[in-house]
PDB file of C-alpha atoms and ligand atoms in Angstrom:
ATOM      1  CA  UNK P1183     -15.630 -23.064 -32.656  1.00 83.00           C
ATOM      2  CA  UNK P1184     -18.248 -20.743 -31.174  1.00 81.00           C
ATOM      3  CA  UNK P1185     -18.880 -20.610 -27.420  1.00 80.00           C
ATOM      4  CA  UNK P1186     -21.764 -22.908 -26.433  1.00 82.00           C
ATOM      5  CA  UNK P1187     -24.844 -21.335 -24.822  1.00 85.00           C
ATOM      6  CA  UNK P1188     -24.116 -20.810 -21.104  1.00 91.00           C
ATOM      7  CA  UNK P1189     -26.331 -18.011 -19.818  1.00 92.00           C
ATOM      8  CA  UNK P1190     -23.287 -15.715 -19.869  1.00 95.00           C
ATOM      9  CA  UNK P1191     -22.749 -12.881 -22.364  1.00 94.00           C
ATOM     10  CA  UNK P1192     -21.046 -14.257 -25.460  1.00 93.00           C
ATOM     11  CA  UNK P1193     -17.765 -12.381 -24.934  1.00 93.00           C
ATOM     12  CA  UNK P1194     -17.446 -13.756 -21.389  1.00 95.00           C
ATOM     13  CA  UNK P1195     -18.184 -17.328 -22.457  1.00 95.00           C
ATOM     14  CA  UNK P1196     -15.578 -16.948 -25.165  1.00 94.00           C
ATOM     15  CA  UNK P1197     -12.928 -15.779 -22.672  1.00 95.00           C
ATOM     16  CA  UNK P1198     -13.696 -18.759 -20.448  1.00 96.00           C
ATOM     17  CA  UNK P1199     -13.441 -21.033 -23.469  1.00 95.00           C
ATOM     18  CA  UNK P1200      -9.976 -19.639 -24.205  1.00 95.00           C
ATOM     19  CA  UNK P1201      -9.037 -20.306 -20.577  1.00 96.00           C
ATOM     20  CA  UNK P1202     -10.448 -23.857 -20.537  1.00 95.00           C
ATOM     21  CA  UNK P1203      -8.687 -24.841 -23.751  1.00 95.00           C
ATOM     22  CA  UNK P1204      -5.474 -22.864 -23.294  1.00 94.00           C
ATOM     23  CA  UNK P1205      -5.812 -21.801 -26.937  1.00 94.00           C
ATOM     24  CA  UNK P1206      -5.541 -18.368 -28.503  1.00 94.00           C
ATOM     25  CA  UNK P1207      -8.253 -16.879 -30.748  1.00 92.00           C
ATOM     26  CA  UNK P1208      -6.837 -18.480 -33.885  1.00 94.00           C
ATOM     27  CA  UNK P1209      -6.543 -21.881 -32.184  1.00 94.00           C
ATOM     28  CA  UNK P1210     -10.102 -21.652 -30.932  1.00 92.00           C
ATOM     29  CA  UNK P1211     -11.399 -20.700 -34.381  1.00 90.00           C
ATOM     30  CA  UNK P1212      -9.994 -23.918 -35.837  1.00 92.00           C
ATOM     31  CA  UNK P1213     -11.114 -26.184 -32.959  1.00 91.00           C
ATOM     32  CA  UNK P1214     -13.949 -28.500 -33.993  1.00 91.00           C
ATOM     33  CA  UNK P1215     -15.142 -29.557 -30.529  1.00 91.00           C
ATOM     34  CA  UNK P1216     -14.006 -29.705 -26.894  1.00 93.00           C
ATOM     35  CA  UNK P1217     -12.320 -32.778 -25.421  1.00 93.00           C
ATOM     36  CA  UNK P1218     -14.121 -34.209 -22.393  1.00 95.00           C
ATOM     37  CA  UNK P1219     -11.474 -32.679 -20.069  1.00 95.00           C
ATOM     38  CA  UNK P1220     -11.929 -29.275 -21.686  1.00 94.00           C
ATOM     39  CA  UNK P1221     -15.701 -29.616 -21.382  1.00 94.00           C
ATOM     40  CA  UNK P1222     -15.452 -30.337 -17.644  1.00 95.00           C
ATOM     41  CA  UNK P1223     -13.018 -27.456 -17.164  1.00 96.00           C
ATOM     42  CA  UNK P1224     -15.219 -25.040 -19.154  1.00 96.00           C
ATOM     43  CA  UNK P1225     -18.311 -26.030 -17.182  1.00 96.00           C
ATOM     44  CA  UNK P1226     -16.529 -25.388 -13.878  1.00 97.00           C
ATOM     45  CA  UNK P1227     -15.389 -21.947 -15.024  1.00 97.00           C
ATOM     46  CA  UNK P1228     -18.884 -21.052 -16.229  1.00 97.00           C
ATOM     47  CA  UNK P1229     -20.363 -22.128 -12.884  1.00 97.00           C
ATOM     48  CA  UNK P1230     -17.918 -19.910 -11.000  1.00 97.00           C
ATOM     49  CA  UNK P1231     -18.806 -16.957 -13.207  1.00 97.00           C
ATOM     50  CA  UNK P1232     -22.561 -17.597 -12.946  1.00 96.00           C
ATOM     51  CA  UNK P1233     -22.121 -17.647  -9.142  1.00 95.00           C
ATOM     52  CA  UNK P1234     -20.830 -14.055  -9.383  1.00 95.00           C
ATOM     53  CA  UNK P1235     -17.039 -14.453  -9.230  1.00 96.00           C
ATOM     54  CA  UNK P1236     -15.439 -11.608 -11.220  1.00 97.00           C
ATOM     55  CA  UNK P1237     -14.106 -12.659 -14.604  1.00 97.00           C
ATOM     56  CA  UNK P1238     -10.667 -11.207 -13.857  1.00 97.00           C
ATOM     57  CA  UNK P1239     -10.292 -13.369 -10.722  1.00 98.00           C
ATOM     58  CA  UNK P1240     -11.227 -16.446 -12.744  1.00 98.00           C
ATOM     59  CA  UNK P1241      -8.731 -15.531 -15.446  1.00 97.00           C
ATOM     60  CA  UNK P1242      -6.166 -14.497 -12.835  1.00 97.00           C
ATOM     61  CA  UNK P1243      -5.123 -11.347 -14.698  1.00 97.00           C
ATOM     62  CA  UNK P1244      -6.288  -7.807 -15.376  1.00 98.00           C
ATOM     63  CA  UNK P1245      -5.210  -5.272 -17.972  1.00 97.00           C
ATOM     64  CA  UNK P1246      -4.402  -1.787 -16.669  1.00 98.00           C
ATOM     65  CA  UNK P1247      -3.388   0.779 -19.275  1.00 97.00           C
ATOM     66  CA  UNK P1248      -0.176  -0.521 -20.814  1.00 97.00           C
ATOM     67  CA  UNK P1249       0.432  -3.269 -18.227  1.00 98.00           C
ATOM     68  CA  UNK P1250      -1.075  -6.566 -17.146  1.00 98.00           C
ATOM     69  CA  UNK P1251      -1.128  -7.690 -13.510  1.00 98.00           C
ATOM     70  CA  UNK P1252      -2.026 -10.903 -11.737  1.00 98.00           C
ATOM     71  CA  UNK P1253      -5.179 -10.514  -9.660  1.00 98.00           C
ATOM     72  CA  UNK P1254      -7.030 -12.708  -7.207  1.00 98.00           C
ATOM     73  CA  UNK P1255      -9.295 -12.230  -4.204  1.00 97.00           C
ATOM     74  CA  UNK P1256      -6.414 -10.669  -2.208  1.00 98.00           C
ATOM     75  CA  UNK P1257      -6.605  -7.454  -4.253  1.00 98.00           C
ATOM     76  CA  UNK P1258      -9.055  -5.045  -5.835  1.00 98.00           C
ATOM     77  CA  UNK P1259      -9.476  -5.485  -9.572  1.00 98.00           C
ATOM     78  CA  UNK P1260      -7.978  -2.319 -11.137  1.00 98.00           C
ATOM     79  CA  UNK P1261     -10.729  -0.093 -12.528  1.00 96.00           C
ATOM     80  CA  UNK P1262     -11.002   2.038 -15.698  1.00 94.00           C
ATOM     81  CA  UNK P1263     -11.399   5.234 -13.627  1.00 94.00           C
ATOM     82  CA  UNK P1264      -7.999   4.529 -12.070  1.00 97.00           C
ATOM     83  CA  UNK P1265      -6.559   4.314 -15.585  1.00 98.00           C
ATOM     84  CA  UNK P1266      -7.839   7.882 -16.096  1.00 97.00           C
ATOM     85  CA  UNK P1267      -6.073   8.884 -12.880  1.00 98.00           C
ATOM     86  CA  UNK P1268      -2.897   7.256 -14.244  1.00 98.00           C
ATOM     87  CA  UNK P1269      -3.179   9.135 -17.562  1.00 98.00           C
ATOM     88  CA  UNK P1270      -3.774  12.487 -15.865  1.00 97.00           C
ATOM     89  CA  UNK P1271      -0.917  11.948 -13.395  1.00 98.00           C
ATOM     90  CA  UNK P1272       1.475  11.012 -16.216  1.00 98.00           C
ATOM     91  CA  UNK P1273       0.473  14.125 -18.155  1.00 98.00           C
ATOM     92  CA  UNK P1274       0.927  16.360 -15.098  1.00 97.00           C
ATOM     93  CA  UNK P1275       4.372  15.034 -14.193  1.00 98.00           C
ATOM     94  CA  UNK P1276       5.430  15.151 -17.840  1.00 97.00           C
ATOM     95  CA  UNK P1277       8.936  13.819 -17.430  1.00 97.00           C
ATOM     96  CA  UNK P1278      11.086  12.090 -14.873  1.00 98.00           C
ATOM     97  CA  UNK P1279      14.683  11.075 -14.293  1.00 98.00           C
ATOM     98  CA  UNK P1280      16.571   8.954 -11.790  1.00 98.00           C
ATOM     99  CA  UNK P1281      15.992  11.551  -9.052  1.00 98.00           C
ATOM    100  CA  UNK P1282      12.209  11.568  -9.510  1.00 98.00           C
ATOM    101  CA  UNK P1283      10.251   9.970  -6.652  1.00 98.00           C
ATOM    102  CA  UNK P1284       6.813   8.502  -7.355  1.00 98.00           C
ATOM    103  CA  UNK P1285       4.688   6.873  -4.640  1.00 99.00           C
ATOM    104  CA  UNK P1286       1.523   4.778  -4.963  1.00 98.00           C
ATOM    105  CA  UNK P1287      -0.102   4.588  -1.504  1.00 98.00           C
ATOM    106  CA  UNK P1288      -2.378   1.536  -1.112  1.00 98.00           C
ATOM    107  CA  UNK P1289      -1.148  -0.239  -4.206  1.00 98.00           C
ATOM    108  CA  UNK P1290      -3.282  -3.427  -4.113  1.00 98.00           C
ATOM    109  CA  UNK P1291      -2.226  -5.446  -7.160  1.00 98.00           C
ATOM    110  CA  UNK P1292       0.462  -2.851  -7.907  1.00 98.00           C
ATOM    111  CA  UNK P1293      -1.196  -1.889 -11.197  1.00 98.00           C
ATOM    112  CA  UNK P1294      -0.881   1.876 -10.771  1.00 98.00           C
ATOM    113  CA  UNK P1295       2.734   1.720  -9.621  1.00 98.00           C
ATOM    114  CA  UNK P1296       3.642  -0.640 -12.459  1.00 98.00           C
ATOM    115  CA  UNK P1297       1.960   1.562 -15.075  1.00 98.00           C
ATOM    116  CA  UNK P1298       3.783   4.615 -13.675  1.00 98.00           C
ATOM    117  CA  UNK P1299       7.096   2.764 -13.863  1.00 98.00           C
ATOM    118  CA  UNK P1300       6.186   1.898 -17.453  1.00 98.00           C
ATOM    119  CA  UNK P1301       5.611   5.599 -18.218  1.00 98.00           C
ATOM    120  CA  UNK P1302       8.723   6.776 -16.343  1.00 98.00           C
ATOM    121  CA  UNK P1303      11.230   3.891 -16.436  1.00 98.00           C
ATOM    122  CA  UNK P1304      14.094   5.819 -14.837  1.00 98.00           C
ATOM    123  CA  UNK P1305      12.037   7.186 -11.901  1.00 98.00           C
ATOM    124  CA  UNK P1306      12.180   5.702  -8.413  1.00 98.00           C
ATOM    125  CA  UNK P1307       8.717   4.197  -7.961  1.00 98.00           C
ATOM    126  CA  UNK P1308       7.458   3.008  -4.550  1.00 98.00           C
ATOM    127  CA  UNK P1309       4.292   0.984  -3.898  1.00 98.00           C
ATOM    128  CA  UNK P1310       2.868   0.623  -0.383  1.00 98.00           C
ATOM    129  CA  UNK P1311       0.042  -1.254   1.251  1.00 98.00           C
ATOM    130  CA  UNK P1312      -1.123  -2.084   4.760  1.00 98.00           C
ATOM    131  CA  UNK P1313      -2.496  -5.507   3.854  1.00 98.00           C
ATOM    132  CA  UNK P1314       0.088  -8.338   3.878  1.00 98.00           C
ATOM    133  CA  UNK P1315      -1.965 -10.421   1.428  1.00 98.00           C
ATOM    134  CA  UNK P1316      -2.135  -7.598  -1.095  1.00 98.00           C
ATOM    135  CA  UNK P1317       1.572  -6.892  -0.591  1.00 98.00           C
ATOM    136  CA  UNK P1318       2.484 -10.490  -1.441  1.00 98.00           C
ATOM    137  CA  UNK P1319       0.714 -10.247  -4.791  1.00 98.00           C
ATOM    138  CA  UNK P1320       1.967  -6.699  -5.464  1.00 98.00           C
ATOM    139  CA  UNK P1321       5.538  -7.965  -5.030  1.00 98.00           C
ATOM    140  CA  UNK P1322       4.936 -10.663  -7.645  1.00 98.00           C
ATOM    141  CA  UNK P1323       3.571  -8.055 -10.043  1.00 98.00           C
ATOM    142  CA  UNK P1324       6.016  -5.182  -9.694  1.00 98.00           C
ATOM    143  CA  UNK P1325       9.348  -6.125  -8.181  1.00 93.00           C
ATOM    144  CA  UNK P1326      10.864  -7.471 -11.406  1.00 96.00           C
ATOM    145  CA  UNK P1327      10.038  -4.129 -13.020  1.00 98.00           C
ATOM    146  CA  UNK P1328      12.105  -2.292 -10.407  1.00 98.00           C
ATOM    147  CA  UNK P1329       9.268  -0.928  -8.247  1.00 98.00           C
ATOM    148  CA  UNK P1330      10.046  -0.962  -4.509  1.00 98.00           C
ATOM    149  CA  UNK P1331       7.266  -2.425  -2.349  1.00 98.00           C
ATOM    150  CA  UNK P1332       6.888  -1.170   1.237  1.00 98.00           C
ATOM    151  CA  UNK P1333       4.522  -2.269   4.025  1.00 98.00           C
ATOM    152  CA  UNK P1334       2.662   0.012   6.406  1.00 98.00           C
ATOM    153  CA  UNK P1335      -0.220   2.300   7.183  1.00 98.00           C
ATOM    154  CA  UNK P1336      -0.275   5.216   4.708  1.00 98.00           C
ATOM    155  CA  UNK P1337       2.875   7.393   5.009  1.00 98.00           C
ATOM    156  CA  UNK P1338       4.358   5.326   7.837  1.00 98.00           C
ATOM    157  CA  UNK P1339       5.421   2.806   5.153  1.00 98.00           C
ATOM    158  CA  UNK P1340       7.835   5.358   3.694  1.00 98.00           C
ATOM    159  CA  UNK P1341      11.362   6.142   4.870  1.00 98.00           C
ATOM    160  CA  UNK P1342      11.367   9.439   6.769  1.00 97.00           C
ATOM    161  CA  UNK P1343      13.978  10.871   4.406  1.00 97.00           C
ATOM    162  CA  UNK P1344      11.385  10.805   1.626  1.00 98.00           C
ATOM    163  CA  UNK P1345       9.356  13.459   3.453  1.00 98.00           C
ATOM    164  CA  UNK P1346       9.188  16.582   1.311  1.00 97.00           C
ATOM    165  CA  UNK P1347      10.767  14.780  -1.651  1.00 98.00           C
ATOM    166  CA  UNK P1348       7.863  13.117  -3.470  1.00 98.00           C
ATOM    167  CA  UNK P1349       7.365  14.412  -7.017  1.00 98.00           C
ATOM    168  CA  UNK P1350       4.153  12.492  -7.660  1.00 98.00           C
ATOM    169  CA  UNK P1351       1.898  10.888  -5.064  1.00 98.00           C
ATOM    170  CA  UNK P1352      -0.971   8.749  -6.324  1.00 98.00           C
ATOM    171  CA  UNK P1353      -3.546   6.810  -4.342  1.00 98.00           C
ATOM    172  CA  UNK P1354      -6.778   4.961  -4.829  1.00 98.00           C
ATOM    173  CA  UNK P1355      -7.610   4.535  -1.136  1.00 98.00           C
ATOM    174  CA  UNK P1356     -10.682   2.899   0.375  1.00 98.00           C
ATOM    175  CA  UNK P1357     -13.441   5.548   0.227  1.00 97.00           C
ATOM    176  CA  UNK P1358     -16.703   3.617   0.651  1.00 97.00           C
ATOM    177  CA  UNK P1359     -18.710   4.077   3.873  1.00 97.00           C
ATOM    178  CA  UNK P1360     -19.141   0.855   5.875  1.00 96.00           C
ATOM    179  CA  UNK P1361     -22.910   0.834   5.476  1.00 94.00           C
ATOM    180  CA  UNK P1362     -22.983   1.762   1.770  1.00 95.00           C
ATOM    181  CA  UNK P1363     -24.452  -0.840  -0.515  1.00 94.00           C
ATOM    182  CA  UNK P1364     -22.052  -2.312  -3.046  1.00 95.00           C
ATOM    183  CA  UNK P1365     -22.889  -4.597  -5.973  1.00 94.00           C
ATOM    184  CA  UNK P1366     -22.818  -8.230  -4.795  1.00 94.00           C
ATOM    185  CA  UNK P1367     -20.024  -9.072  -7.227  1.00 94.00           C
ATOM    186  CA  UNK P1368     -17.850  -6.491  -5.459  1.00 96.00           C
ATOM    187  CA  UNK P1369     -18.990  -6.988  -1.850  1.00 95.00           C
ATOM    188  CA  UNK P1370     -18.817 -10.788  -1.983  1.00 96.00           C
ATOM    189  CA  UNK P1371     -15.476 -11.129  -3.738  1.00 96.00           C
ATOM    190  CA  UNK P1372     -13.207  -8.107  -3.406  1.00 97.00           C
ATOM    191  CA  UNK P1373     -11.351  -7.416  -0.127  1.00 97.00           C
ATOM    192  CA  UNK P1374     -13.166  -5.188   2.377  1.00 96.00           C
ATOM    193  CA  UNK P1375      -9.881  -3.519   3.395  1.00 96.00           C
ATOM    194  CA  UNK P1376      -9.570  -2.236  -0.176  1.00 96.00           C
ATOM    195  CA  UNK P1377     -13.051  -0.733  -0.217  1.00 97.00           C
ATOM    196  CA  UNK P1378     -14.350   0.302   3.181  1.00 97.00           C
ATOM    197  CA  UNK P1379     -12.938   3.349   4.938  1.00 97.00           C
ATOM    198  CA  UNK P1380     -15.177   3.659   8.017  1.00 97.00           C
ATOM    199  CA  UNK P1381     -18.619   4.985   8.960  1.00 98.00           C
ATOM    200  CA  UNK P1382     -18.405   8.065   6.695  1.00 97.00           C
ATOM    201  CA  UNK P1383     -16.221   6.830   3.846  1.00 97.00           C
ATOM    202  CA  UNK P1384     -13.763   9.740   4.034  1.00 98.00           C
ATOM    203  CA  UNK P1385     -11.704   8.461   6.966  1.00 98.00           C
ATOM    204  CA  UNK P1386      -8.689   7.231   4.982  1.00 98.00           C
ATOM    205  CA  UNK P1387      -8.807  10.279   2.691  1.00 98.00           C
ATOM    206  CA  UNK P1388      -8.775  12.528   5.769  1.00 98.00           C
ATOM    207  CA  UNK P1389      -5.792  10.730   7.332  1.00 98.00           C
ATOM    208  CA  UNK P1390      -3.949  10.925   4.033  1.00 98.00           C
ATOM    209  CA  UNK P1391      -4.739  14.632   3.643  1.00 98.00           C
ATOM    210  CA  UNK P1392      -3.368  15.424   7.120  1.00 97.00           C
ATOM    211  CA  UNK P1393       0.132  14.451   6.018  1.00 98.00           C
ATOM    212  CA  UNK P1394       0.254  14.666   2.229  1.00 98.00           C
ATOM    213  CA  UNK P1395       1.424  18.303   2.094  1.00 96.00           C
ATOM    214  CA  UNK P1396       4.512  17.467   4.148  1.00 96.00           C
ATOM    215  CA  UNK P1397       5.515  14.514   1.968  1.00 98.00           C
ATOM    216  CA  UNK P1398       5.041  16.005  -1.504  1.00 98.00           C
ATOM    217  CA  UNK P1399       7.772  18.418  -2.590  1.00 97.00           C
ATOM    218  CA  UNK P1400       7.106  21.998  -3.656  1.00 96.00           C
ATOM    219  CA  UNK P1401       6.285  21.728  -7.355  1.00 97.00           C
ATOM    220  CA  UNK P1402       5.039  18.152  -6.906  1.00 98.00           C
ATOM    221  CA  UNK P1403       1.660  16.600  -7.632  1.00 98.00           C
ATOM    222  CA  UNK P1404      -0.974  14.513  -5.905  1.00 98.00           C
ATOM    223  CA  UNK P1405      -3.698  12.467  -7.621  1.00 98.00           C
ATOM    224  CA  UNK P1406      -6.256  10.668  -5.440  1.00 98.00           C
ATOM    225  CA  UNK P1407      -9.283   8.667  -6.513  1.00 98.00           C
ATOM    226  CA  UNK P1408     -12.480   9.579  -4.640  1.00 98.00           C
ATOM    227  CA  UNK P1409     -16.139   8.601  -4.569  1.00 97.00           C
ATOM    228  CA  UNK P1410     -18.365  10.619  -6.874  1.00 96.00           C
ATOM    229  CA  UNK P1411     -20.071  12.438  -3.989  1.00 97.00           C
ATOM    230  CA  UNK P1412     -16.793  13.284  -2.233  1.00 98.00           C
ATOM    231  CA  UNK P1413     -15.514  16.098  -4.482  1.00 97.00           C
ATOM    232  CA  UNK P1414     -16.275  19.015  -2.165  1.00 97.00           C
ATOM    233  CA  UNK P1415     -15.009  17.133   0.864  1.00 98.00           C
ATOM    234  CA  UNK P1416     -11.794  16.216  -0.945  1.00 98.00           C
ATOM    235  CA  UNK P1417     -11.216  19.840  -2.021  1.00 97.00           C
ATOM    236  CA  UNK P1418     -11.631  20.838   1.616  1.00 97.00           C
ATOM    237  CA  UNK P1419      -9.377  18.055   2.934  1.00 98.00           C
ATOM    238  CA  UNK P1420      -6.587  18.674   0.420  1.00 97.00           C
ATOM    239  CA  UNK P1421      -6.982  22.464   0.575  1.00 95.00           C
ATOM    240  CA  UNK P1422      -3.244  22.945   1.165  1.00 95.00           C
ATOM    241  CA  UNK P1423      -2.723  22.015  -2.489  1.00 97.00           C
ATOM    242  CA  UNK P1424      -3.909  23.933  -5.544  1.00 96.00           C
ATOM    243  CA  UNK P1425      -6.698  21.471  -6.211  1.00 95.00           C
ATOM    244  CA  UNK P1426      -9.356  20.563  -8.686  1.00 96.00           C
ATOM    245  CA  UNK P1427     -11.621  17.565  -9.131  1.00 97.00           C
ATOM    246  CA  UNK P1428     -11.391  15.813 -12.493  1.00 97.00           C
ATOM    247  CA  UNK P1429     -14.002  13.649 -14.187  1.00 96.00           C
ATOM    248  CA  UNK P1430     -13.639  10.000 -15.117  1.00 94.00           C
ATOM    249  CA  UNK P1431     -14.584   8.726 -18.584  1.00 92.00           C
ATOM    250  CA  UNK P1432     -18.256   8.628 -17.615  1.00 94.00           C
ATOM    251  CA  UNK P1433     -18.158  12.308 -16.629  1.00 96.00           C
ATOM    252  CA  UNK P1434     -18.316  11.596 -12.886  1.00 97.00           C
ATOM    253  CA  UNK P1435     -16.104  13.698 -10.560  1.00 97.00           C
ATOM    254  CA  UNK P1436     -13.731  10.970  -9.361  1.00 98.00           C
ATOM    255  CA  UNK P1437     -10.168  12.298  -9.210  1.00 98.00           C
ATOM    256  CA  UNK P1438      -8.679  14.850  -6.846  1.00 98.00           C
ATOM    257  CA  UNK P1439      -5.718  16.488  -8.576  1.00 98.00           C
ATOM    258  CA  UNK P1440      -3.471  18.787  -6.570  1.00 97.00           C
ATOM    259  CA  UNK P1441      -0.343  20.805  -7.266  1.00 97.00           C
ATOM    260  CA  UNK P1442       1.834  21.651  -4.318  1.00 96.00           C
ATOM    261  CA  UNK P1443       3.009  25.226  -4.318  1.00 89.00           C
ATOM    262  CA  UNK P1444       5.814  26.431  -2.075  1.00 80.00           C
ATOM    263  CA  UNK P1445       3.329  27.341   0.626  1.00 76.00           C
ATOM    264  CA  UNK P1446      -0.103  26.129   1.636  1.00 75.00           C
ATOM    265  CA  UNK P1447      -3.155  27.596  -0.104  1.00 72.00           C
ATOM    266  CA  UNK P1448      -4.892  27.611   3.266  1.00 71.00           C
ATOM    267  CA  UNK P1449      -4.155  30.812   5.178  1.00 61.00           C
ATOM    268  CA  UNK P1450      -2.440  30.200   8.480  1.00 58.00           C
ATOM    269  CA  UNK P1451      -1.293  26.657   7.618  1.00 58.00           C
ATOM    270  CA  UNK P1452       2.372  25.667   7.547  1.00 54.00           C
TER     271      UNK P1452
HETATM  272  C1  LIG C1569      -9.192   0.672  -3.539  1.00 55.97           C
HETATM  273  S1  LIG C1569      -7.810  -0.405  -3.297  1.00 55.97           S
HETATM  274  C2  LIG C1569      -6.755   0.203  -4.593  1.00 55.97           C
HETATM  275  C3  LIG C1569      -5.748  -0.768  -5.079  1.00 55.97           C
HETATM  276  C4  LIG C1569      -4.971  -0.279  -6.310  1.00 55.97           C
HETATM  277  N1  LIG C1569      -4.252   0.956  -6.030  1.00 55.97           N
HETATM  278  C5  LIG C1569      -5.894  -0.087  -7.487  1.00 55.97           C
HETATM  279  O1  LIG C1569      -6.221   1.068  -7.799  1.00 55.97           O
HETATM  280  O2  LIG C1569      -6.300  -1.085  -8.090  1.00 55.97           O
HETATM  281  C6  LIG C1569      -7.124   0.275  -1.820  1.00 55.97           C
HETATM  282  C7  LIG C1569      -5.841  -0.380  -1.337  1.00 55.97           C
HETATM  283  O3  LIG C1569      -5.396   0.362  -0.191  1.00 55.97           O
HETATM  284  C8  LIG C1569      -4.971  -0.525   0.818  1.00 55.97           C
HETATM  285  N2  LIG C1569      -5.135   0.152   2.092  1.00 55.97           N
HETATM  286  C9  LIG C1569      -6.263   0.276   2.852  1.00 55.97           C
HETATM  287  N3  LIG C1569      -6.011   0.996   3.953  1.00 55.97           N
HETATM  288  C10 LIG C1569      -4.695   1.351   3.889  1.00 55.97           C
HETATM  289  C11 LIG C1569      -3.842   2.090   4.759  1.00 55.97           C
HETATM  290  N4  LIG C1569      -4.292   2.627   5.894  1.00 55.97           N
HETATM  291  N5  LIG C1569      -2.539   2.229   4.408  1.00 55.97           N
HETATM  292  C12 LIG C1569      -2.079   1.678   3.243  1.00 55.97           C
HETATM  293  N6  LIG C1569      -2.838   0.964   2.398  1.00 55.97           N
HETATM  294  C13 LIG C1569      -4.144   0.808   2.708  1.00 55.97           C
HETATM  295  C14 LIG C1569      -5.836  -1.756   0.640  1.00 55.97           C
HETATM  296  O4  LIG C1569      -5.227  -2.892   1.199  1.00 55.97           O
HETATM  297  C15 LIG C1569      -5.988  -1.817  -0.877  1.00 55.97           C
HETATM  298  O5  LIG C1569      -4.997  -2.620  -1.457  1.00 55.97           O
END
């Protein structure tokens, strides 16, 4: 059957119809009409979506590159630009073995850490977050895959022995300024701790940059998602690394990529 008229785009109504019926595409194609229970269920889902709740929260899952994660209002919905970060980080690292250490700081749903474990199954992958609610969901998503989940503020979540031994550090930290306007669908539903960094928006990036050089090993990499106006600031903050800012799929400068040489690129540092 076709999705009834709802006021939603057709592809969204169809996804909600799949959810309400529990059928797959083939099952839905051969369904003549909805039962009264399915009709009630479908109507409720449509109302939630029309009220602005993100589709992924309603469905309870999100696709991220090669992996799928559970999502709900405890975590940010993984974004396509973060998939670009994942692809670029995988390409930079190239290969990994059982001694390779990969860290995802501020993991949220765990999507990035899980996709990195998928790309480098033998590597030791760590996912951290400061938010206990996000950590609970991250554990559900990644622990069975062998990713270690750690709690704490930025690098304080990591064992001290890891300092200087990280081969690949990735992060999609909060980088929105407190007063910046966000789309209602984001501001009303996604967690503020995942989005807002402080009055200027670069506060978490700056705290991360203060320590990153000491944690990443010589010859290691860092990939950090940033706001599209933060490229110059990020290059300045992460100046110890050999850095560039990469574009996302829409051509916006959204990813700070840094290679850690043996010494800092900033004269007088370290
Ligand atoms: C923008 S979300 C990114 C989530 C996930 N990495 C993704 O890309 O979908 C930022 C995450 O960082 C976490 N976070 C915020 N401040 C943090 C801090 N000081 N230390 C560790 N994690 C933090 C938030 O709880 C949130 O889960």
